[in-house]
mmCIF file of C-alpha atoms in Angstrom:
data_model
loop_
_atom_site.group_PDB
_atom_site.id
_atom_site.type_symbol
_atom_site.label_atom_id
_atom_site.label_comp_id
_atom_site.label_asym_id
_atom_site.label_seq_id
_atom_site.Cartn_x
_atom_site.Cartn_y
_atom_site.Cartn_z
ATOM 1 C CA UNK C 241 -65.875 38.242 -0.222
ATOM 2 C CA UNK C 242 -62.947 40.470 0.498
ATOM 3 C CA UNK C 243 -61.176 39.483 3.665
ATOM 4 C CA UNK C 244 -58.926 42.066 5.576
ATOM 5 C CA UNK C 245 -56.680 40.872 8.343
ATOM 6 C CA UNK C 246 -54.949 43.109 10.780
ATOM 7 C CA UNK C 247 -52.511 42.058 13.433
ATOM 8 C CA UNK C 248 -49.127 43.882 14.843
ATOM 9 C CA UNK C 249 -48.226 40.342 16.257
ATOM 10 C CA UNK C 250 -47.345 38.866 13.282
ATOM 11 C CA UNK C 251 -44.934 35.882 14.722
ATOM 12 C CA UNK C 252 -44.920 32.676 16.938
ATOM 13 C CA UNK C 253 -48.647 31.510 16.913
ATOM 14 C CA UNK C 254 -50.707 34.500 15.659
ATOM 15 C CA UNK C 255 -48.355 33.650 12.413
ATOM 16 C CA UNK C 256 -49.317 29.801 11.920
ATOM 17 C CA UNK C 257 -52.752 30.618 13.229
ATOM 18 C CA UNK C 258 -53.232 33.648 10.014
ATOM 19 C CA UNK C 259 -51.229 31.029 7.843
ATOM 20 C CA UNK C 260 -53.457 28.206 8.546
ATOM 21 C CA UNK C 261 -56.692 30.193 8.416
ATOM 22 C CA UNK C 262 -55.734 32.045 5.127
ATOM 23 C CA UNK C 263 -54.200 29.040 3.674
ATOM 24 C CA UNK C 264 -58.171 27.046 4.438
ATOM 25 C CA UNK C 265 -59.933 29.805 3.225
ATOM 26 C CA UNK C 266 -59.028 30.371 0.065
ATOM 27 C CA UNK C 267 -59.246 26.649 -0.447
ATOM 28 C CA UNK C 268 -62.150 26.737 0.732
ATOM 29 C CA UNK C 269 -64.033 29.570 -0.445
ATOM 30 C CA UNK C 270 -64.210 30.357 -4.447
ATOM 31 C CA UNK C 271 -64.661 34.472 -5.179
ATOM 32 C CA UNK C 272 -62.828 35.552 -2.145
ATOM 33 C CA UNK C 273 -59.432 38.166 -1.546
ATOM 34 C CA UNK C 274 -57.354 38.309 1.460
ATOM 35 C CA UNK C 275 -55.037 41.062 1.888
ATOM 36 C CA UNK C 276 -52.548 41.109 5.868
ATOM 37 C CA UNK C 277 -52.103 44.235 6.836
ATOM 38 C CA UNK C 278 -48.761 43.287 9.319
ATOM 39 C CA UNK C 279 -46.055 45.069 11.440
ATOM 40 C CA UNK C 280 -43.116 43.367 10.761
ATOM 41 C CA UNK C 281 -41.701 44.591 14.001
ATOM 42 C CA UNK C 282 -41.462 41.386 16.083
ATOM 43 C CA UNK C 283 -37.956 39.729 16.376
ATOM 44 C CA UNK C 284 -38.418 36.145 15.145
ATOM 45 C CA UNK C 285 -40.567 37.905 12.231
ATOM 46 C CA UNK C 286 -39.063 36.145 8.624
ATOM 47 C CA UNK C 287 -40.239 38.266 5.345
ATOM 48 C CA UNK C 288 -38.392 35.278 3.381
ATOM 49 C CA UNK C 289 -41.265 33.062 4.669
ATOM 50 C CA UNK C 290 -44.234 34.726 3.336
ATOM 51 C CA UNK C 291 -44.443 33.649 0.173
ATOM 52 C CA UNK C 292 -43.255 29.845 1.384
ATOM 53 C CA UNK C 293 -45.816 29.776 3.998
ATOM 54 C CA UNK C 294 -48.822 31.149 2.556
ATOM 55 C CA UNK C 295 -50.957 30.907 -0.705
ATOM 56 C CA UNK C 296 -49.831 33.249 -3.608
ATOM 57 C CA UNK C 297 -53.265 34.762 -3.908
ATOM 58 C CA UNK C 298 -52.528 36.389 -0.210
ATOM 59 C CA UNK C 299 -51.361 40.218 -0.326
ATOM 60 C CA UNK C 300 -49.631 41.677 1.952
ATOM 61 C CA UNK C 301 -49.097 45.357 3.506
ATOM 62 C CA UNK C 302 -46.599 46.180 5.888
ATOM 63 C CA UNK C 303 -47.635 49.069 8.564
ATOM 64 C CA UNK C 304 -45.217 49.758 11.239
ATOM 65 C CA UNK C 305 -46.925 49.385 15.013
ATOM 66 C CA UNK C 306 -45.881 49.609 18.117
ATOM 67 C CA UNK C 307 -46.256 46.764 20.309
ATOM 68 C CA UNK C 308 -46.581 49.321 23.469
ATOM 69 C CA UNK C 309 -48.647 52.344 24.219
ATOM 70 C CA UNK C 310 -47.580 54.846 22.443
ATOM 71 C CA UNK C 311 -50.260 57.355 21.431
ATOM 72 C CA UNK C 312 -48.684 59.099 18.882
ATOM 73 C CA UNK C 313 -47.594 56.092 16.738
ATOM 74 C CA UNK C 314 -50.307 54.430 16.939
ATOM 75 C CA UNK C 315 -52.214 57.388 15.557
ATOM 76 C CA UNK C 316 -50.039 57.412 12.869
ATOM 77 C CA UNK C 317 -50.073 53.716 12.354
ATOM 78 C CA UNK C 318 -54.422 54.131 12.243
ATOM 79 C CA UNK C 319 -54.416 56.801 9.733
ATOM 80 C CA UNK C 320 -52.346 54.569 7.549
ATOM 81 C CA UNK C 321 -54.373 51.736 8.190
ATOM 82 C CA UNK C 322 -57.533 53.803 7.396
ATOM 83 C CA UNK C 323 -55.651 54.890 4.165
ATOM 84 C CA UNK C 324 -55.499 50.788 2.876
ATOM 85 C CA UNK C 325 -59.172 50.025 4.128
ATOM 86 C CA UNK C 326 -60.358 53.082 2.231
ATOM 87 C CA UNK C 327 -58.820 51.681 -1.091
ATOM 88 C CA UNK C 328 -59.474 47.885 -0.362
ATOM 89 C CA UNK C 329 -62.849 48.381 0.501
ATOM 90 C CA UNK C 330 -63.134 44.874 2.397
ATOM 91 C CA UNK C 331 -66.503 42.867 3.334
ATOM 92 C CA UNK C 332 -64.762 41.921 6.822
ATOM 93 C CA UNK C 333 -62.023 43.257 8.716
ATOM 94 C CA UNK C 334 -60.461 40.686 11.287
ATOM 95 C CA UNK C 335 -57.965 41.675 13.840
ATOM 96 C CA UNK C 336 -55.377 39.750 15.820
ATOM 97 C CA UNK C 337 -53.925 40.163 19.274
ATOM 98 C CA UNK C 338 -54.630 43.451 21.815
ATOM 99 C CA UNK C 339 -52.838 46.224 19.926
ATOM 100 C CA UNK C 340 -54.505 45.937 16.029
ATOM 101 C CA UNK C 341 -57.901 45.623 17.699
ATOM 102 C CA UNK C 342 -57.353 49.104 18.971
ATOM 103 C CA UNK C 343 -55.332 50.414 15.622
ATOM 104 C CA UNK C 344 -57.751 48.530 13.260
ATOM 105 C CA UNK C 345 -60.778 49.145 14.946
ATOM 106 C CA UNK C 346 -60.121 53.142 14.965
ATOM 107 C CA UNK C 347 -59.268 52.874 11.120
ATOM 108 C CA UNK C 348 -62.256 51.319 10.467
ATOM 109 C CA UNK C 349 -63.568 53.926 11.644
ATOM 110 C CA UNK C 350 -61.762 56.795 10.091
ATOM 111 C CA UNK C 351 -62.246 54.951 6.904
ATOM 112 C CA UNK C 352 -66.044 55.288 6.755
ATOM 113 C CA UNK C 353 -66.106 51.972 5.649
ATOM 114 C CA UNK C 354 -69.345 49.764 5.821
ATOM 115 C CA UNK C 355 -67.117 46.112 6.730
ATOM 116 C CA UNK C 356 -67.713 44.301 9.664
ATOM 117 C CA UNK C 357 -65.600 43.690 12.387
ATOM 118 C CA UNK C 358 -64.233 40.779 13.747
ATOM 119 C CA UNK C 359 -61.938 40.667 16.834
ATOM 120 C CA UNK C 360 -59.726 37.622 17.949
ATOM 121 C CA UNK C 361 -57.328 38.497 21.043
ATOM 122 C CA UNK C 362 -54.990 35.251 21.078
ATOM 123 C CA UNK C 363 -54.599 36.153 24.645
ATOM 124 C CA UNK C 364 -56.229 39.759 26.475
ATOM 125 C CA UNK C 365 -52.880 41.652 26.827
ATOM 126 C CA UNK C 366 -54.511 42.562 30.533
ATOM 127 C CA UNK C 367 -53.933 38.889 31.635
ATOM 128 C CA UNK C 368 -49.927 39.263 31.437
ATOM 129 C CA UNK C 369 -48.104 38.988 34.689
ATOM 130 C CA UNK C 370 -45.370 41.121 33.747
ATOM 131 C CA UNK C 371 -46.709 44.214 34.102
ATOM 132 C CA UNK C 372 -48.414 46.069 37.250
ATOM 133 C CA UNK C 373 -52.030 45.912 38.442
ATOM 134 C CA UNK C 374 -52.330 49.312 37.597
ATOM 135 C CA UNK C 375 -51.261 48.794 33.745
ATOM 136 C CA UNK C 376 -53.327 45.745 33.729
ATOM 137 C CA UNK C 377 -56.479 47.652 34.509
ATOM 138 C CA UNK C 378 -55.615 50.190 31.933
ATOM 139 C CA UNK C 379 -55.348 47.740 29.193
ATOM 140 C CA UNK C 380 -58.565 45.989 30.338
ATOM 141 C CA UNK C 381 -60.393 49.771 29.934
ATOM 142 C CA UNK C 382 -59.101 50.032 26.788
ATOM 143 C CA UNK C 383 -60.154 46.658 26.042
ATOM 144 C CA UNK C 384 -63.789 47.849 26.871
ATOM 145 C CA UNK C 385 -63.852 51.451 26.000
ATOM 146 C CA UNK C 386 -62.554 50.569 22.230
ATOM 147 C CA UNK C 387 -65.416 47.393 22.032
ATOM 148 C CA UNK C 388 -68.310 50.040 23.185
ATOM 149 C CA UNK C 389 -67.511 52.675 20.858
ATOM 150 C CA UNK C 390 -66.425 51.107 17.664
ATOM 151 C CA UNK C 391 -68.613 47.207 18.077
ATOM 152 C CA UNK C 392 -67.233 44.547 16.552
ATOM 153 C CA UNK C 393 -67.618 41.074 17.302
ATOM 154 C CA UNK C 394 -65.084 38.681 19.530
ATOM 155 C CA UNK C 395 -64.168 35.563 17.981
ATOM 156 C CA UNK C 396 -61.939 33.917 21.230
ATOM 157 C CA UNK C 397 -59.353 31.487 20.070
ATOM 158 C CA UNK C 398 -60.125 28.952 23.612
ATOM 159 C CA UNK C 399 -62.949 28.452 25.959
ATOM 160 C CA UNK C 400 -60.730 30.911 29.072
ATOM 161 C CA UNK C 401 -60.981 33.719 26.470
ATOM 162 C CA UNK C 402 -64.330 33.210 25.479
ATOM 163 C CA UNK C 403 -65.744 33.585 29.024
ATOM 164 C CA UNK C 404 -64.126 36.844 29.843
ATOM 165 C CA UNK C 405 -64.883 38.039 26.278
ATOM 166 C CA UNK C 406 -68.424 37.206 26.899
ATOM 167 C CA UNK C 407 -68.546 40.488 29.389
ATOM 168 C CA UNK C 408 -66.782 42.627 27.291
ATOM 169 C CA UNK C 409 -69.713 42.349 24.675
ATOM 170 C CA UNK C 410 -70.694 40.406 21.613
ATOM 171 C CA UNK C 411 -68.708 36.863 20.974
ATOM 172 C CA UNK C 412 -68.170 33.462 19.681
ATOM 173 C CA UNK C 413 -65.949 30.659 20.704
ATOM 174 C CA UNK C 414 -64.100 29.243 17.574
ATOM 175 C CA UNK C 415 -61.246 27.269 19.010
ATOM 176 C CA UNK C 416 -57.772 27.431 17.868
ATOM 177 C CA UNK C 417 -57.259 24.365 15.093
ATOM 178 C CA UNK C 418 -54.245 22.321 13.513
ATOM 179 C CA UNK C 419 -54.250 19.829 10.816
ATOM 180 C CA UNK C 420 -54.846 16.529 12.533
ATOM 181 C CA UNK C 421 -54.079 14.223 9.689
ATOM 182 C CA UNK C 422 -51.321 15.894 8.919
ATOM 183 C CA UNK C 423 -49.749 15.797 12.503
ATOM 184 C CA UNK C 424 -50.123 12.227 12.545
ATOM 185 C CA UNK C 425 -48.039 11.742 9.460
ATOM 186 C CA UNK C 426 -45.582 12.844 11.544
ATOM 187 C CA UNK C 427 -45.731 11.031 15.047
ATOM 188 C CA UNK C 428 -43.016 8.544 16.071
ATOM 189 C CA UNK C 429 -42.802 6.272 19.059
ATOM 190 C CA UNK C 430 -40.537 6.929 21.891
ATOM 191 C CA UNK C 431 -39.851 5.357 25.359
ATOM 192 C CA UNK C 432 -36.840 6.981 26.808
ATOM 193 C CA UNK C 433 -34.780 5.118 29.869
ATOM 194 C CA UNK C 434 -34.804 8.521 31.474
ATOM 195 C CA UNK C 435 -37.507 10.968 31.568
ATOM 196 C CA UNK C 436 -37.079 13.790 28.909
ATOM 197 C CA UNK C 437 -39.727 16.824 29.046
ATOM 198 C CA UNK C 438 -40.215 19.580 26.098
ATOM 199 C CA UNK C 439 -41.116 22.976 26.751
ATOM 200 C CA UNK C 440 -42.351 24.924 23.488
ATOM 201 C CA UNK C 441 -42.110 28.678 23.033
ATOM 202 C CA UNK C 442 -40.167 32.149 23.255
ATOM 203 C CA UNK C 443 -38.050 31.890 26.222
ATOM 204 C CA UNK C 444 -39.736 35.323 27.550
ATOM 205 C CA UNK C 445 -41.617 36.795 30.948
ATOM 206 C CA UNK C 446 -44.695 34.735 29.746
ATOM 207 C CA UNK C 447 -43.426 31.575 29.709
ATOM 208 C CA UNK C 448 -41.529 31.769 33.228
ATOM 209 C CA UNK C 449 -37.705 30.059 32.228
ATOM 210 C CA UNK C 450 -36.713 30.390 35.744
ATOM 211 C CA UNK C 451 -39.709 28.236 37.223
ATOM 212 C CA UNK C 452 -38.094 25.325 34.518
ATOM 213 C CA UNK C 453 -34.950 26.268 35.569
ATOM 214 C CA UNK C 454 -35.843 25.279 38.884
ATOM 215 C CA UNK C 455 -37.444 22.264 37.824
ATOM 216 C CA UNK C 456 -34.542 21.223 35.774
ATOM 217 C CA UNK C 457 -32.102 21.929 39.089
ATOM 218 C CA UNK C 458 -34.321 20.151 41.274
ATOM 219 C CA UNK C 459 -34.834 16.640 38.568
ATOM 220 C CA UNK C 460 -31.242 16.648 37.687
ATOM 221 C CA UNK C 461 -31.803 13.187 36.363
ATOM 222 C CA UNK C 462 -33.937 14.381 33.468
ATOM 223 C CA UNK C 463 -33.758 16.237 30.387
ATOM 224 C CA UNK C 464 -35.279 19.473 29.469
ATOM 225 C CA UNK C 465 -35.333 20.691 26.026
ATOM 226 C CA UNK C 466 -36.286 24.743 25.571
ATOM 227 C CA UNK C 467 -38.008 24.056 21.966
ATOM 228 C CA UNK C 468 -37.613 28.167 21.116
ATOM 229 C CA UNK C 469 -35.207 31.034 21.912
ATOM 230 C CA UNK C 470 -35.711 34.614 23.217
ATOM 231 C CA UNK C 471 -34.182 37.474 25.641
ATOM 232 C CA UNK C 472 -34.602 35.478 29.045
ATOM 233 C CA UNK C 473 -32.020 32.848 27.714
ATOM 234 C CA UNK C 474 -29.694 33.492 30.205
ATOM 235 C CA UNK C 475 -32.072 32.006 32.886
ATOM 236 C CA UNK C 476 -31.411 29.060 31.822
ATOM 237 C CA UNK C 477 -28.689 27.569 33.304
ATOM 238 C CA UNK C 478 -29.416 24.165 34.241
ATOM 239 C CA UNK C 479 -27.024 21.593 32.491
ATOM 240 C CA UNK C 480 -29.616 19.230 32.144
ATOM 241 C CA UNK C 481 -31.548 22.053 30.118
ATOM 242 C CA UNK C 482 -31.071 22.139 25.660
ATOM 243 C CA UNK C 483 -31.702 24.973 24.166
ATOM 244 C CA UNK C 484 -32.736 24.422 20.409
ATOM 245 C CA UNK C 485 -32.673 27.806 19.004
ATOM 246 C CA UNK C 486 -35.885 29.277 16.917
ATOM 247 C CA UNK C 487 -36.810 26.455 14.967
ATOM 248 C CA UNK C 488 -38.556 27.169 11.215
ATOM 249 C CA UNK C 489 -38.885 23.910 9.620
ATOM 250 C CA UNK C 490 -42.224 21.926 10.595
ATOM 251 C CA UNK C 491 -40.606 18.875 10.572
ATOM 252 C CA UNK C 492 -37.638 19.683 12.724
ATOM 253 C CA UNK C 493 -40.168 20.886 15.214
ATOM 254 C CA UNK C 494 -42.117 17.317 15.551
ATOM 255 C CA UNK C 495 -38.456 15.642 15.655
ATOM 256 C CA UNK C 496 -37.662 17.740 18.695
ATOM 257 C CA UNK C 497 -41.325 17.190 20.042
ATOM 258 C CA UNK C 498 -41.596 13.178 19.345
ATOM 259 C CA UNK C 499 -38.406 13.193 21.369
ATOM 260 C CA UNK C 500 -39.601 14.021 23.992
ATOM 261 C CA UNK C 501 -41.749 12.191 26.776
ATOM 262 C CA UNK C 502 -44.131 15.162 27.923
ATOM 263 C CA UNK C 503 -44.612 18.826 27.496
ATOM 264 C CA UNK C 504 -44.089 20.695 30.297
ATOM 265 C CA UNK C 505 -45.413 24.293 30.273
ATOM 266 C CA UNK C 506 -44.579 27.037 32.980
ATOM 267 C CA UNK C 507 -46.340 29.706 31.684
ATOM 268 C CA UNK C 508 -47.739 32.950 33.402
ATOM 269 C CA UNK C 509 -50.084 33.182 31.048
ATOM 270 C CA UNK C 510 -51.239 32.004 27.833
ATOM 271 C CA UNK C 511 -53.702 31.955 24.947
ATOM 272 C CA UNK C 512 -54.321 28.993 23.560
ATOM 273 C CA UNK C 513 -50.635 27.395 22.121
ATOM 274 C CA UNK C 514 -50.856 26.478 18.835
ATOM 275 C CA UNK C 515 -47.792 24.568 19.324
ATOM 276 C CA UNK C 516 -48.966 22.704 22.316
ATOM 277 C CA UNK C 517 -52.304 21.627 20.419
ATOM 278 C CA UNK C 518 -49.358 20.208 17.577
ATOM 279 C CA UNK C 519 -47.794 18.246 20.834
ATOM 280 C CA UNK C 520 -51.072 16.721 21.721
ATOM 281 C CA UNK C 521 -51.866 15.385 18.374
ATOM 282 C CA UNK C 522 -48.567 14.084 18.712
ATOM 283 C CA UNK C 523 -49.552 12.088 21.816
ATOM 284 C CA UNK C 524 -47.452 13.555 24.391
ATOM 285 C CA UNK C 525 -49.037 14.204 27.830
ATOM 286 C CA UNK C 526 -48.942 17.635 29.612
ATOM 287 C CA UNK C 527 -47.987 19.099 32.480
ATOM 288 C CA UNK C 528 -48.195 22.348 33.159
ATOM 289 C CA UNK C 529 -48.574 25.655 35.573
ATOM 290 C CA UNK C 530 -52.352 25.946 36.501
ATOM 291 C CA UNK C 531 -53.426 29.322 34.036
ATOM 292 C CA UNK C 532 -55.478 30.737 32.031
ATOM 293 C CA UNK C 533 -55.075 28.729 28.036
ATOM 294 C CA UNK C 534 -53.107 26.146 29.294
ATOM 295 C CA UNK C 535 -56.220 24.570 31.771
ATOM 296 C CA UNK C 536 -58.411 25.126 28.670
ATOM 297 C CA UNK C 537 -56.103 21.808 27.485
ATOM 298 C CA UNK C 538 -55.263 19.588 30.519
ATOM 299 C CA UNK C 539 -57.928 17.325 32.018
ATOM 300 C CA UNK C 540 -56.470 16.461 35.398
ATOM 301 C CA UNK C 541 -55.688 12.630 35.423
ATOM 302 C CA UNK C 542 -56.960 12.694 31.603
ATOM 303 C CA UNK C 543 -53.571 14.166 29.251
ATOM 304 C CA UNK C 544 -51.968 15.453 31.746
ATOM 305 C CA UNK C 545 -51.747 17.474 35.073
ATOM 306 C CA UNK C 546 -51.758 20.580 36.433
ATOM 307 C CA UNK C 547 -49.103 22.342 39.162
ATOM 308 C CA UNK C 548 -49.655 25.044 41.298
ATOM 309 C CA UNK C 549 -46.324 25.317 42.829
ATOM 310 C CA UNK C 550 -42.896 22.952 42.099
ATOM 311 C CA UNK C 551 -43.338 20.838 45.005
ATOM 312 C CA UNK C 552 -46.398 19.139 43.198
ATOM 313 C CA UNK C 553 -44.311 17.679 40.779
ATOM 314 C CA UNK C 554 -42.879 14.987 42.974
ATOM 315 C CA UNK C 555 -45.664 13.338 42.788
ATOM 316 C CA UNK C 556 -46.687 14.142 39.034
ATOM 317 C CA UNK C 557 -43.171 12.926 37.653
ATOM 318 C CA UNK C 558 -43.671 9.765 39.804
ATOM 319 C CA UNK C 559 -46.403 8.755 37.843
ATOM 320 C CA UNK C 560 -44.938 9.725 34.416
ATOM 321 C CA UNK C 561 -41.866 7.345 35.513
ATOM 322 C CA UNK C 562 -44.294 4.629 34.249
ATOM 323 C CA UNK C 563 -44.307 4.387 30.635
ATOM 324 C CA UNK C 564 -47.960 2.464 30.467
ATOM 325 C CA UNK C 565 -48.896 5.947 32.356
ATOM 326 C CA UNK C 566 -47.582 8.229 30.045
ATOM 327 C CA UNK C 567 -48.925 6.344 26.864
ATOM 328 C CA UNK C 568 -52.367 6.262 28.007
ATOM 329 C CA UNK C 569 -52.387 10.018 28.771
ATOM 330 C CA UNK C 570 -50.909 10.881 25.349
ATOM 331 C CA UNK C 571 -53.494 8.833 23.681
ATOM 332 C CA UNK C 572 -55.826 10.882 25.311
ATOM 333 C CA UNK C 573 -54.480 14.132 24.367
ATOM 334 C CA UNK C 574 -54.407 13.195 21.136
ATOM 335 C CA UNK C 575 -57.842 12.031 21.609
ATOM 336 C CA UNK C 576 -59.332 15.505 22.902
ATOM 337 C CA UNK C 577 -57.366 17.412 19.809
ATOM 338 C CA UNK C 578 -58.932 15.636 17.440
ATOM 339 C CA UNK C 579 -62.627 16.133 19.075
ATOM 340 C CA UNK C 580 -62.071 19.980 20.036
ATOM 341 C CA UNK C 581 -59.072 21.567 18.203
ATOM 342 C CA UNK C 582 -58.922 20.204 14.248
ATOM 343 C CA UNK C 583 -58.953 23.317 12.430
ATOM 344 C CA UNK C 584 -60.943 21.738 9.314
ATOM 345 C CA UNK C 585 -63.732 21.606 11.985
ATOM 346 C CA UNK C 586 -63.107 24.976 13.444
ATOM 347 C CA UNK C 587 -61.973 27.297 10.420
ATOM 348 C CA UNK C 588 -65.138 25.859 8.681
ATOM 349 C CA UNK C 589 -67.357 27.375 12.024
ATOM 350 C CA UNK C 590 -65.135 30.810 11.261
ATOM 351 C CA UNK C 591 -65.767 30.899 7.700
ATOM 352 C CA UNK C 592 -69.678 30.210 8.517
ATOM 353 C CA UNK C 593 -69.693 32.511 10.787
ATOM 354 C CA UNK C 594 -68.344 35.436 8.170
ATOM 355 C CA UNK C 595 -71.064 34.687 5.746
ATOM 356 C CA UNK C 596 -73.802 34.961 8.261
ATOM 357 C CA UNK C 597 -72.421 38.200 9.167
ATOM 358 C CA UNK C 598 -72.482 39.227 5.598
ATOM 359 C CA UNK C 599 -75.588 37.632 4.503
ATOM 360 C CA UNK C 600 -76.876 39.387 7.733
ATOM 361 C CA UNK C 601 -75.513 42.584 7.517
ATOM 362 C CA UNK C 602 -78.785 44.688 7.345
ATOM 363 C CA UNK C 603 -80.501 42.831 9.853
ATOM 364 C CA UNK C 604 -77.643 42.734 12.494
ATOM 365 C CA UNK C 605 -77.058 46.236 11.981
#
């Protein structure tokens, strides 16, 4: 089986999420080549990593793409893409986030290859809340002009992106996975006298800083730790806020996150965190803005809670200000990412899922 991955977001979670699938497969699997065709474009992208991070049977190809519509580049960027399918020849092309299911799927195309096509969005780039309602709706079209003429099949990474993938066309839900017994090796105990929250990501548009900033000015007796860095940095100006910086070591990571005595999320919008699912297997409870991804996680009353606006966490940090409270709710986060989210589960459903495609590859066609 010859495996071709395609993404232009090749950082944050679309990273660990390649690493970790890669990584299983060709444990997994005997016979089988991977090849990542990347952009290396992305800011917190580290070339030193590769070989670290992932198994040395792995190739990879760098392709510059633009993470924005631009027409002419991303011409450019399909033909070379085309170029590297035509020589690889793969069984299965898989592509990652918005922009390489539009470059990959075209390539495919110019190609003339025979592969099959697999699609996972790690978040439709028409949910952000950034951007205007008329560039949403454009990126939506695209979204269903490029699944009607070139097919494929969606594999969506969390049960929000599996419903609206389901009326775009063809698709699967394989939810996001982590390693479960390895997460555990690494959980530690903590009752702080004060309440301490973690938020996890790239302080960015997405992940709202100025909503925690908020949060932070109106709780100044707790702690808030920005687990991440990015451009928005200087919205956070809160004393009572840490910012950690991008963190590469796993285990630094679960330090910072068994520190802490919940997650709290104020995304826009999200996919489904692959660093979040790594905070619920290490039994922290979460509270976060009421979107897309993040609800796919929380079970009101269950691991957490859900906000709509900041005056709903008076009550919500009341009840985390009992420690009984906040244990029983991380035990039950860690209790749903073990049933839904372990990725030997999961990446075994992907991998199944390839060789039914394959074995089925008159038939389906």
């Amino acid at each position: 089986m010859k495996i071709v991955h395609i993404t232009e977001s090749f950082a944050s979670g679309t990273y660990v999420y390649l690493m970790n699938l890669c990584n299983f497969l060709v444990k997994k699997e005997k016979n089988l080549e991977i090849a990542i065709i990347y952009s290396g474009n992305r800011e917190n992208f580290d070339i030193n990593r590769l070989n670290k991070d992932f198994d040395q049977s792995i190739s990879f190809i760098n392709v510059d793409m633009s993470n924005k519509i631009n027409p002419f580049m991303d011409l450019v960027s399909s033909y070379k893409v085309s170029k590297i399918l035509k020589r690889l020849n793969p069984d299965i092309v898989h592509l990652h986030s918005s922009k390489a299911s539009v470059i990959g799927r075209f390539a495919t195309f110019l190609a003339l290859t025979k592969c099959i096509i697999f699609y996972t969005p790690h978040g439709y780039s028409f949910l952000r809340q950034d951007i205007s309602s008329s560039k949403q709706l454009i990126y939506k079209n695209i979204e269903k002009i490029t699944q009607k003429i070139f097919g494929g099949t969606t594999i969506a990474c969390g049960e929000t992106e599996y419903k609206i993938a389901s009326q775009l066309g063809k698709s699967y839900l394989v939810n996001n996975g982590i390693d479960i017994n390895y997460l555990q090796k690494h959980y530690q105990f903590v009752e702080n006298k004060n309440l301490i929250f973690g938020t996890i990501g790239r302080i960015s548009p997405q992940k709202n800083p100025k909503l925690l900033n908020d949060i932070a000015l109106r709780f100044p007796d707790f702690q808030f730790i920005w687990i991440g860095d990015g451009e928005l940095k200087n919205l956070l100006t809160a004393k009572n806020i840490q910012i950690t910086g991008w963190i590469t070591n796993p285990d630094d990571l679960y330090s910072f996150i068994n520190k802490v005595d919940a997650i709290l999320q104020t995304s826009l919008w999200e996919g489904l965190s692959l660093a979040v699912l790594e905070a619920m297997a290490l039994k922290k409870p979460l509270i976060s803005t009421n979107t897309p991804g993040n609800t796919d996680l929380i079970t009101n009353n269950v691991n957490g809670y859900t906000f709509n606006n900041i005056n709903e966490l008076d009550l919500i940090f009341k009840k985390l200000k009992d420690p009984v409270n906040i244990k029983n709710l991380g035990n039950q986060s860690f209790l749903i990412c073990k049933e839904k989210y372990d990725s030997s589960i999961n990446f075994q459903r992907l991998l199944d899922y390839y060789n039914f495609f394959l074995n089925n590859k008159h038939t389906l066609d």
